[in-house]
Amino acid sequence: MAKQCFYEVLGVERTANISDIKSAYRRLAKQYHPDRNPEDQDAEVRFKEVNEAYDVLKDDDKRAAYDRFGHAAFEHGGGNGAAGGFDFTGNFADVFDDLFGDFMGGPRRSSGPRRGANLQFNLEIGLEDAYHGKRATIKVPTTEKCESCSGSGAKPGTQPTTCPTCDGHGKIRQSQGFFTIERTCPVCSGNGRVIGDPCPDCAGNGLVRKEKTLDVEIPKGVEDGTRIRLADEGEAGPRGGPAGDLYIFLSVKPHALFRREGPHIHCRVPISMVTASLGGQVEVPTLDGGRAKVTIPEGTQSGRQFRLAGKGMPVLRSRAHGDMLIQAFVETPVKLTKKQKEILQQFAESEGEETNPESAGFFKKVKELWNDLTE
């Protein structure tokens, strides 16, 4: 079953701004929340769809990838997580609390260490790299846990203390008439702890900016837009929280000779007028670095295709290969010598309908059309 468009899930236009997207999400999440629809499996499924759509469209980078590649942007390379390779671990509760923390009463869990942000890295590779696969080394600007304070944010030798305002819960509750409003603690910003003496190396953040060098294994057969997920290689979580993930989006550069179409490779090869007329052989390059001979039969016309089985792209996570399709086009000779022109003139005087059947048939139809118009 085809996956529904994220914009349709939220009921917004593709041009919707973040305010419209949040408003639509807030309304639908309230409508389908499991607490309001106990034992209603359809509502639970709809609730998950709404949250998956919002998690993508609220993020500028993810939304840009989705607008360009659709659901395929989140279906390659992500073996873990929710449907479609997307992982909501550690961020769904934060999204829900951000939108509904002020409106829904009842007990809330302590926020605890928050998960670090996911990162996106765009990597361009050549068609040969997609064919053979490769190991690429990339450098990613990110944040890592401060080694001096082990990510706590407190000066070495000291420890963060429990926030006296929220008693370590990270949230404060206030009763207003019939309602109980729960808000993020303004003193500890929801962390539940406060730092009296901050670490001088990270200024109490527990994080430092660094450039991380990573080796990425690119498998054979990847396509333009393939996503590779490196778990826990994103930004470190604040105050000792778990790291986010790194998503690598691959783009394949156009090739000077070959054009890819799924697992198949297309190559347009010029042949001389003599070879097309008399037949012969041409040698063409292949993506595996070799060469292949293609037999050109007598009387070959421009546009005729020849198939080289198994010479196309490898199929991702498979031993199968596509085919290579050679399209011949007859090249008209230029810069002829006087003698060559005389030879061609002699040939032109001797040719007839049998020599050029397509031309003869075409002009015969043209003549019939003109006769019909003049009658």
Short mmCIF file of C-alpha atoms in Angstrom, two decimals:
data_model
loop_
_atom_site.label_atom_id
_atom_site.label_comp_id
_atom_site.label_asym_id
_atom_site.label_seq_id
_atom_site.Cartn_x
_atom_site.Cartn_y
_atom_site.Cartn_z
CA MET A 1 0.00 0.00 0.00
CA ALA A 2 1.39 3.37 -1.06
CA LYS A 3 2.37 5.68 1.75
CA GLN A 4 0.25 8.83 2.03
CA CYS A 5 1.85 12.18 1.29
CA PHE A 6 2.97 13.91 4.52
CA TYR A 7 1.29 17.15 3.46
CA GLU A 8 -1.98 15.28 2.92
CA VAL A 9 -1.60 13.57 6.32
CA LEU A 10 -1.54 16.99 8.00
CA GLY A 11 -4.05 18.50 5.58
CA VAL A 12 -1.80 21.41 4.55
CA GLU A 13 -0.51 22.75 1.24
CA ARG A 14 3.09 22.19 0.14
CA THR A 15 3.64 25.93 0.52
CA ALA A 16 2.45 25.93 4.15
CA ASN A 17 4.68 27.74 6.65
CA ILE A 18 5.83 26.23 9.94
CA SER A 19 3.03 27.98 11.84
CA ASP A 20 0.36 26.33 9.67
CA ILE A 21 2.10 22.95 10.02
CA LYS A 22 2.24 23.23 13.82
CA SER A 23 -1.39 24.29 14.00
CA ALA A 24 -2.51 21.34 11.85
CA TYR A 25 -0.39 18.94 13.90
CA ARG A 26 -1.73 20.25 17.21
CA ARG A 27 -5.33 19.80 16.06
CA LEU A 28 -4.83 16.28 14.64
CA ALA A 29 -2.66 15.04 17.50
CA LYS A 30 -5.36 16.07 19.99
CA GLN A 31 -8.00 14.38 17.88
CA TYR A 32 -6.21 11.05 17.55
CA HIS A 33 -4.29 10.94 20.83
CA PRO A 34 -4.49 7.44 22.42
CA ASP A 35 -5.71 8.90 25.71
CA ARG A 36 -8.79 10.22 23.91
CA ASN A 37 -9.28 7.09 21.81
CA PRO A 38 -8.65 4.09 24.06
CA GLU A 39 -8.66 0.71 22.28
CA ASP A 40 -9.15 2.43 18.91
CA GLN A 41 -6.40 0.95 16.72
CA ASP A 42 -7.27 3.11 13.71
CA ALA A 43 -6.82 6.24 15.81
CA GLU A 44 -3.48 4.93 17.06
CA VAL A 45 -2.27 4.31 13.50
CA ARG A 46 -3.46 7.76 12.42
CA PHE A 47 -1.72 9.31 15.45
CA LYS A 48 1.58 7.72 14.44
CA GLU A 49 1.18 8.90 10.83
CA VAL A 50 0.51 12.45 12.00
CA ASN A 51 3.62 12.45 14.21
CA GLU A 52 5.82 10.96 11.48
CA ALA A 53 4.65 13.63 9.03
CA TYR A 54 5.20 16.45 11.53
CA ASP A 55 8.66 15.21 12.50
CA VAL A 56 9.77 15.57 8.87
CA LEU A 57 7.96 18.77 7.87
CA LYS A 58 8.93 20.77 10.97
CA ASP A 59 12.63 20.34 10.18
CA ASP A 60 13.95 22.47 7.29
CA ASP A 61 16.57 19.94 6.17
CA LYS A 62 14.26 16.94 6.36
CA ARG A 63 11.49 18.86 4.61
CA ALA A 64 13.83 19.87 1.79
CA ALA A 65 14.91 16.25 1.34
CA TYR A 66 11.28 15.11 1.36
CA ASP A 67 10.23 17.76 -1.17
CA ARG A 68 12.98 16.58 -3.50
CA PHE A 69 12.91 12.81 -3.07
CA GLY A 70 9.56 12.09 -1.38
CA HIS A 71 9.38 9.07 0.94
CA ALA A 72 12.49 7.64 -0.78
CA ALA A 73 14.58 10.16 1.17
CA PHE A 74 13.84 8.17 4.34
CA GLU A 75 13.67 4.62 2.96
CA HIS A 76 17.29 3.82 2.06
CA GLY A 77 19.97 2.91 4.51
CA GLY A 78 17.82 3.13 7.65
CA GLY A 79 17.50 -0.43 8.91
CA ASN A 80 16.21 0.47 12.36
CA GLY A 81 13.48 2.67 13.70
CA ALA A 82 9.90 3.22 12.72
CA ALA A 83 8.21 2.50 9.42
CA GLY A 84 10.13 3.76 6.39
CA GLY A 85 13.44 3.67 8.25
CA PHE A 86 12.59 6.71 10.36
CA ASP A 87 13.51 6.68 14.01
CA PHE A 88 11.38 8.59 16.52
CA THR A 89 13.39 7.44 19.55
CA GLY A 90 14.10 10.29 21.90
CA ASN A 91 12.32 13.05 19.99
CA PHE A 92 8.60 12.24 19.99
CA ALA A 93 8.09 13.09 23.64
CA ASP A 94 9.92 16.37 23.21
CA VAL A 95 7.74 17.27 20.21
CA PHE A 96 4.56 16.43 22.12
CA ASP A 97 5.63 18.31 25.24
CA ASP A 98 6.53 21.38 23.22
CA LEU A 99 3.04 21.61 21.75
CA PHE A 100 0.82 20.30 24.53
CA GLY A 101 2.72 20.79 27.77
CA ASP A 102 0.77 23.94 28.53
CA PHE A 103 -2.66 22.52 27.75
CA MET A 104 -2.83 18.96 29.09
CA GLY A 105 -2.74 18.20 32.80
CA GLY A 106 -1.80 14.96 34.45
CA PRO A 107 1.54 13.53 35.48
CA ARG A 108 4.57 13.89 33.23
CA ARG A 109 7.79 11.97 33.34
CA SER A 110 10.97 13.82 34.15
CA SER A 111 12.55 15.05 30.95
CA GLY A 112 15.95 13.58 31.83
CA PRO A 113 18.95 13.86 29.51
CA ARG A 114 17.83 14.93 26.06
CA ARG A 115 18.91 13.26 22.87
CA GLY A 116 21.32 15.16 20.63
CA ALA A 117 20.26 16.60 17.27
CA ASN A 118 20.43 14.56 14.09
CA LEU A 119 22.83 15.78 11.42
CA GLN A 120 22.63 15.71 7.62
CA PHE A 121 25.64 15.44 5.30
CA ASN A 122 25.40 15.68 1.51
CA LEU A 123 27.95 13.53 -0.33
CA GLU A 124 28.49 13.57 -4.09
CA ILE A 125 29.95 10.46 -5.76
CA GLY A 126 30.70 9.39 -9.32
CA LEU A 127 28.80 6.76 -11.29
CA GLU A 128 31.86 4.49 -11.10
CA ASP A 129 31.73 4.78 -7.29
CA ALA A 130 28.07 3.75 -7.35
CA TYR A 131 29.03 0.79 -9.55
CA HIS A 132 32.02 -0.50 -7.58
CA GLY A 133 31.08 0.81 -4.12
CA LYS A 134 33.67 2.69 -2.08
CA ARG A 135 34.84 3.72 1.35
CA ALA A 136 34.66 7.48 1.72
CA THR A 137 36.21 9.60 4.45
CA ILE A 138 34.12 12.61 5.46
CA LYS A 139 34.62 15.42 7.95
CA VAL A 140 31.50 16.52 9.80
CA PRO A 141 31.28 19.60 12.06
CA THR A 142 29.43 18.51 15.19
CA THR A 143 29.31 18.75 18.97
CA GLU A 144 30.84 16.20 21.29
CA LYS A 145 30.81 15.59 25.00
CA CYS A 146 33.24 17.83 26.87
CA GLU A 147 36.08 15.62 28.10
CA SER A 148 36.96 17.92 31.01
CA CYS A 149 33.58 17.58 32.72
CA SER A 150 32.44 14.33 31.06
CA GLY A 151 29.48 16.22 29.63
CA SER A 152 28.00 17.27 32.99
CA GLY A 153 28.70 20.98 32.42
CA ALA A 154 30.05 21.32 35.98
CA LYS A 155 33.60 22.29 36.80
CA PRO A 156 35.82 19.22 37.38
CA GLY A 157 35.61 18.21 41.02
CA THR A 158 32.04 19.51 41.36
CA GLN A 159 28.63 18.11 40.46
CA PRO A 160 25.34 19.63 39.27
CA THR A 161 22.77 19.93 42.03
CA THR A 162 19.06 19.23 42.03
CA CYS A 163 17.03 22.22 40.88
CA PRO A 164 15.26 23.69 43.93
CA THR A 165 12.45 25.18 41.86
CA CYS A 166 11.17 21.95 40.28
CA ASP A 167 12.77 19.52 42.74
CA GLY A 168 14.54 17.76 39.89
CA HIS A 169 11.44 17.07 37.77
CA GLY A 170 12.31 19.58 35.06
CA LYS A 171 8.71 20.89 35.07
CA ILE A 172 6.55 22.93 37.35
CA ARG A 173 2.77 22.62 37.75
CA GLN A 174 0.31 25.36 38.54
CA SER A 175 -3.41 25.06 39.24
CA GLN A 176 -5.71 27.64 37.68
CA GLY A 177 -9.32 26.96 38.50
CA PHE A 178 -10.30 23.59 37.01
CA PHE A 179 -7.07 23.31 35.02
CA THR A 180 -3.58 22.19 35.93
CA ILE A 181 -0.92 23.71 33.74
CA GLU A 182 2.50 22.13 33.44
CA ARG A 183 5.44 24.14 32.12
CA THR A 184 9.13 23.61 31.61
CA CYS A 185 11.05 24.83 34.63
CA PRO A 186 12.49 28.27 33.77
CA VAL A 187 15.41 27.86 36.18
CA CYS A 188 16.91 24.58 34.90
CA SER A 189 15.31 24.68 31.40
CA GLY A 190 13.84 21.23 31.99
CA ASN A 191 17.09 19.50 32.93
CA GLY A 192 16.15 19.00 36.58
CA ARG A 193 19.62 20.07 37.69
CA VAL A 194 21.47 23.35 37.99
CA ILE A 195 25.17 24.10 37.76
CA GLY A 196 26.65 26.34 40.41
CA ASP A 197 30.23 26.28 39.14
CA PRO A 198 30.30 25.76 35.33
CA CYS A 199 33.12 23.99 33.49
CA PRO A 200 35.51 26.60 32.00
CA ASP A 201 36.16 24.53 28.85
CA CYS A 202 32.53 24.27 27.74
CA ALA A 203 31.00 27.21 29.68
CA GLY A 204 28.61 24.82 31.43
CA ASN A 205 27.09 23.41 28.22
CA GLY A 206 28.72 20.02 28.56
CA LEU A 207 29.41 20.16 24.79
CA VAL A 208 32.27 21.39 22.63
CA ARG A 209 32.41 22.02 18.87
CA LYS A 210 34.61 19.62 16.94
CA GLU A 211 35.14 18.28 13.44
CA LYS A 212 34.61 14.54 13.37
CA THR A 213 36.29 12.34 10.75
CA LEU A 214 34.28 9.28 9.75
CA ASP A 215 34.69 6.43 7.27
CA VAL A 216 31.50 5.68 5.31
CA GLU A 217 30.96 2.42 3.45
CA ILE A 218 29.02 3.09 0.24
CA PRO A 219 27.54 -0.17 -1.09
CA LYS A 220 27.39 -1.16 -4.75
CA GLY A 221 24.30 -0.09 -6.66
CA VAL A 222 23.34 3.02 -4.67
CA GLU A 223 21.18 5.53 -6.54
CA ASP A 224 20.87 9.29 -6.52
CA GLY A 225 19.06 10.23 -3.31
CA THR A 226 20.03 7.12 -1.33
CA ARG A 227 20.18 7.81 2.42
CA ILE A 228 22.75 6.18 4.71
CA ARG A 229 22.11 6.35 8.46
CA LEU A 230 24.98 6.25 10.93
CA ALA A 231 23.47 5.68 14.36
CA ASP A 232 24.79 7.78 17.27
CA GLU A 233 27.10 9.83 15.01
CA GLY A 234 25.05 13.03 15.27
CA GLU A 235 25.44 15.76 17.85
CA ALA A 236 26.03 14.72 21.43
CA GLY A 237 23.10 15.10 23.79
CA PRO A 238 23.23 17.93 26.35
CA ARG A 239 24.23 17.06 29.93
CA GLY A 240 25.24 13.50 29.08
CA GLY A 241 22.25 12.71 26.86
CA PRO A 242 22.53 10.16 24.02
CA ALA A 243 23.85 11.31 20.65
CA GLY A 244 21.66 11.81 17.61
CA ASP A 245 22.17 10.13 14.24
CA LEU A 246 23.98 11.21 11.10
CA TYR A 247 22.11 10.96 7.80
CA ILE A 248 24.20 10.94 4.63
CA PHE A 249 22.34 11.82 1.43
CA LEU A 250 24.09 10.64 -1.73
CA SER A 251 23.95 12.39 -5.07
CA VAL A 252 25.47 10.77 -8.18
CA LYS A 253 27.23 13.10 -10.63
CA PRO A 254 26.19 12.96 -14.31
CA HIS A 255 28.59 10.86 -16.39
CA ALA A 256 30.26 12.00 -19.60
CA LEU A 257 29.36 8.79 -21.51
CA PHE A 258 26.71 6.86 -19.61
CA ARG A 259 23.17 7.60 -18.51
CA ARG A 260 21.61 5.51 -15.75
CA GLU A 261 18.00 4.39 -15.71
CA GLY A 262 17.34 2.17 -12.71
CA PRO A 263 19.71 -0.80 -12.95
CA HIS A 264 20.33 -0.23 -16.68
CA ILE A 265 23.02 1.87 -18.35
CA HIS A 266 22.46 3.71 -21.64
CA CYS A 267 25.30 4.70 -23.96
CA ARG A 268 24.91 6.60 -27.25
CA VAL A 269 27.59 5.47 -29.71
CA PRO A 270 28.36 7.13 -33.06
CA ILE A 271 29.01 4.87 -36.05
CA SER A 272 30.22 5.87 -39.46
CA MET A 273 27.96 5.88 -42.49
CA VAL A 274 30.09 3.13 -44.03
CA THR A 275 29.83 0.88 -40.95
CA ALA A 276 26.09 1.46 -40.78
CA SER A 277 25.75 0.57 -44.46
CA LEU A 278 28.13 -2.39 -44.75
CA GLY A 279 28.11 -3.65 -41.16
CA GLY A 280 31.10 -4.15 -38.86
CA GLN A 281 32.11 -3.96 -35.22
CA VAL A 282 32.54 -1.13 -32.74
CA GLU A 283 34.25 -1.26 -29.36
CA VAL A 284 32.53 0.43 -26.43
CA PRO A 285 33.69 1.02 -22.83
CA THR A 286 31.87 -0.55 -19.89
CA LEU A 287 31.50 0.66 -16.30
CA ASP A 288 33.54 -2.24 -14.93
CA GLY A 289 36.59 -0.74 -16.67
CA GLY A 290 36.60 -3.16 -19.58
CA ARG A 291 35.59 -3.03 -23.23
CA ALA A 292 32.93 -4.82 -25.21
CA LYS A 293 32.59 -5.40 -28.95
CA VAL A 294 29.23 -4.75 -30.54
CA THR A 295 28.43 -6.24 -33.94
CA ILE A 296 26.71 -3.74 -36.23
CA PRO A 297 24.60 -5.49 -38.88
CA GLU A 298 24.41 -4.28 -42.45
CA GLY A 299 21.90 -1.46 -42.96
CA THR A 300 21.75 -0.29 -39.34
CA GLN A 301 19.66 2.85 -38.85
CA SER A 302 20.13 5.64 -36.29
CA GLY A 303 18.41 4.87 -32.99
CA ARG A 304 18.79 1.10 -33.15
CA GLN A 305 19.62 -0.39 -29.76
CA PHE A 306 21.93 -3.25 -28.87
CA ARG A 307 21.75 -4.94 -25.46
CA LEU A 308 24.75 -6.14 -23.47
CA ALA A 309 23.26 -8.40 -20.79
CA GLY A 310 24.66 -8.02 -17.27
CA LYS A 311 26.82 -5.01 -18.12
CA GLY A 312 24.62 -2.49 -16.28
CA MET A 313 24.57 -1.39 -12.64
CA PRO A 314 24.64 -3.86 -9.75
CA VAL A 315 21.31 -4.05 -7.94
CA LEU A 316 21.58 -2.77 -4.35
CA ARG A 317 21.95 -5.62 -1.83
CA SER A 318 21.78 -8.21 -4.62
CA ARG A 319 24.12 -10.13 -6.90
CA ALA A 320 22.05 -9.19 -9.95
CA HIS A 321 23.13 -6.65 -12.56
CA GLY A 322 21.17 -4.62 -15.05
CA ASP A 323 21.96 -4.42 -18.77
CA MET A 324 23.86 -1.96 -20.90
CA LEU A 325 21.91 -0.55 -23.84
CA ILE A 326 23.93 0.74 -26.76
CA GLN A 327 22.07 3.18 -28.99
CA ALA A 328 23.70 3.67 -32.40
CA PHE A 329 23.46 6.90 -34.29
CA VAL A 330 24.82 7.27 -37.80
CA GLU A 331 27.26 10.14 -38.15
CA THR A 332 27.14 12.21 -41.32
CA PRO A 333 30.69 12.72 -42.67
CA VAL A 334 32.06 16.26 -42.75
CA LYS A 335 35.02 18.02 -44.40
CA LEU A 336 34.98 15.69 -47.42
CA THR A 337 37.73 15.80 -50.02
CA LYS A 338 36.96 16.43 -53.67
CA LYS A 339 37.43 12.75 -54.47
CA GLN A 340 35.11 11.67 -51.64
CA LYS A 341 32.43 14.04 -52.87
CA GLU A 342 32.73 12.61 -56.39
CA ILE A 343 32.35 9.06 -55.04
CA LEU A 344 29.25 10.04 -53.05
CA GLN A 345 27.80 11.81 -56.09
CA GLN A 346 28.25 8.67 -58.18
CA PHE A 347 26.56 6.65 -55.44
CA ALA A 348 23.66 9.12 -55.25
CA GLU A 349 23.09 8.80 -59.02
CA SER A 350 22.87 5.03 -58.73
CA GLU A 351 20.69 4.71 -55.62
CA GLY A 352 16.96 3.98 -55.76
CA GLU A 353 13.97 3.02 -53.63
CA GLU A 354 15.56 -0.27 -52.58
CA THR A 355 18.62 1.59 -51.30
CA ASN A 356 16.60 4.08 -49.22
CA PRO A 357 13.27 2.39 -48.47
CA GLU A 358 12.32 4.68 -45.58
CA SER A 359 12.89 7.86 -47.60
CA ALA A 360 11.02 6.44 -50.57
CA GLY A 361 8.07 5.45 -48.39
CA PHE A 362 7.96 8.82 -46.64
CA PHE A 363 7.95 10.93 -49.81
CA LYS A 364 5.41 8.62 -51.40
CA LYS A 365 3.02 9.39 -48.52
CA VAL A 366 3.78 13.10 -48.84
CA LYS A 367 2.92 13.01 -52.54
CA GLU A 368 -0.37 11.21 -51.81
CA LEU A 369 -1.23 13.82 -49.17
CA TRP A 370 -0.61 16.72 -51.56
CA ASN A 371 -2.71 15.02 -54.26
CA ASP A 372 -5.62 14.62 -51.80
CA LEU A 373 -5.42 18.28 -50.86
CA THR A 374 -5.48 19.50 -54.48
CA GLU A 375 -8.42 17.34 -55.60
#
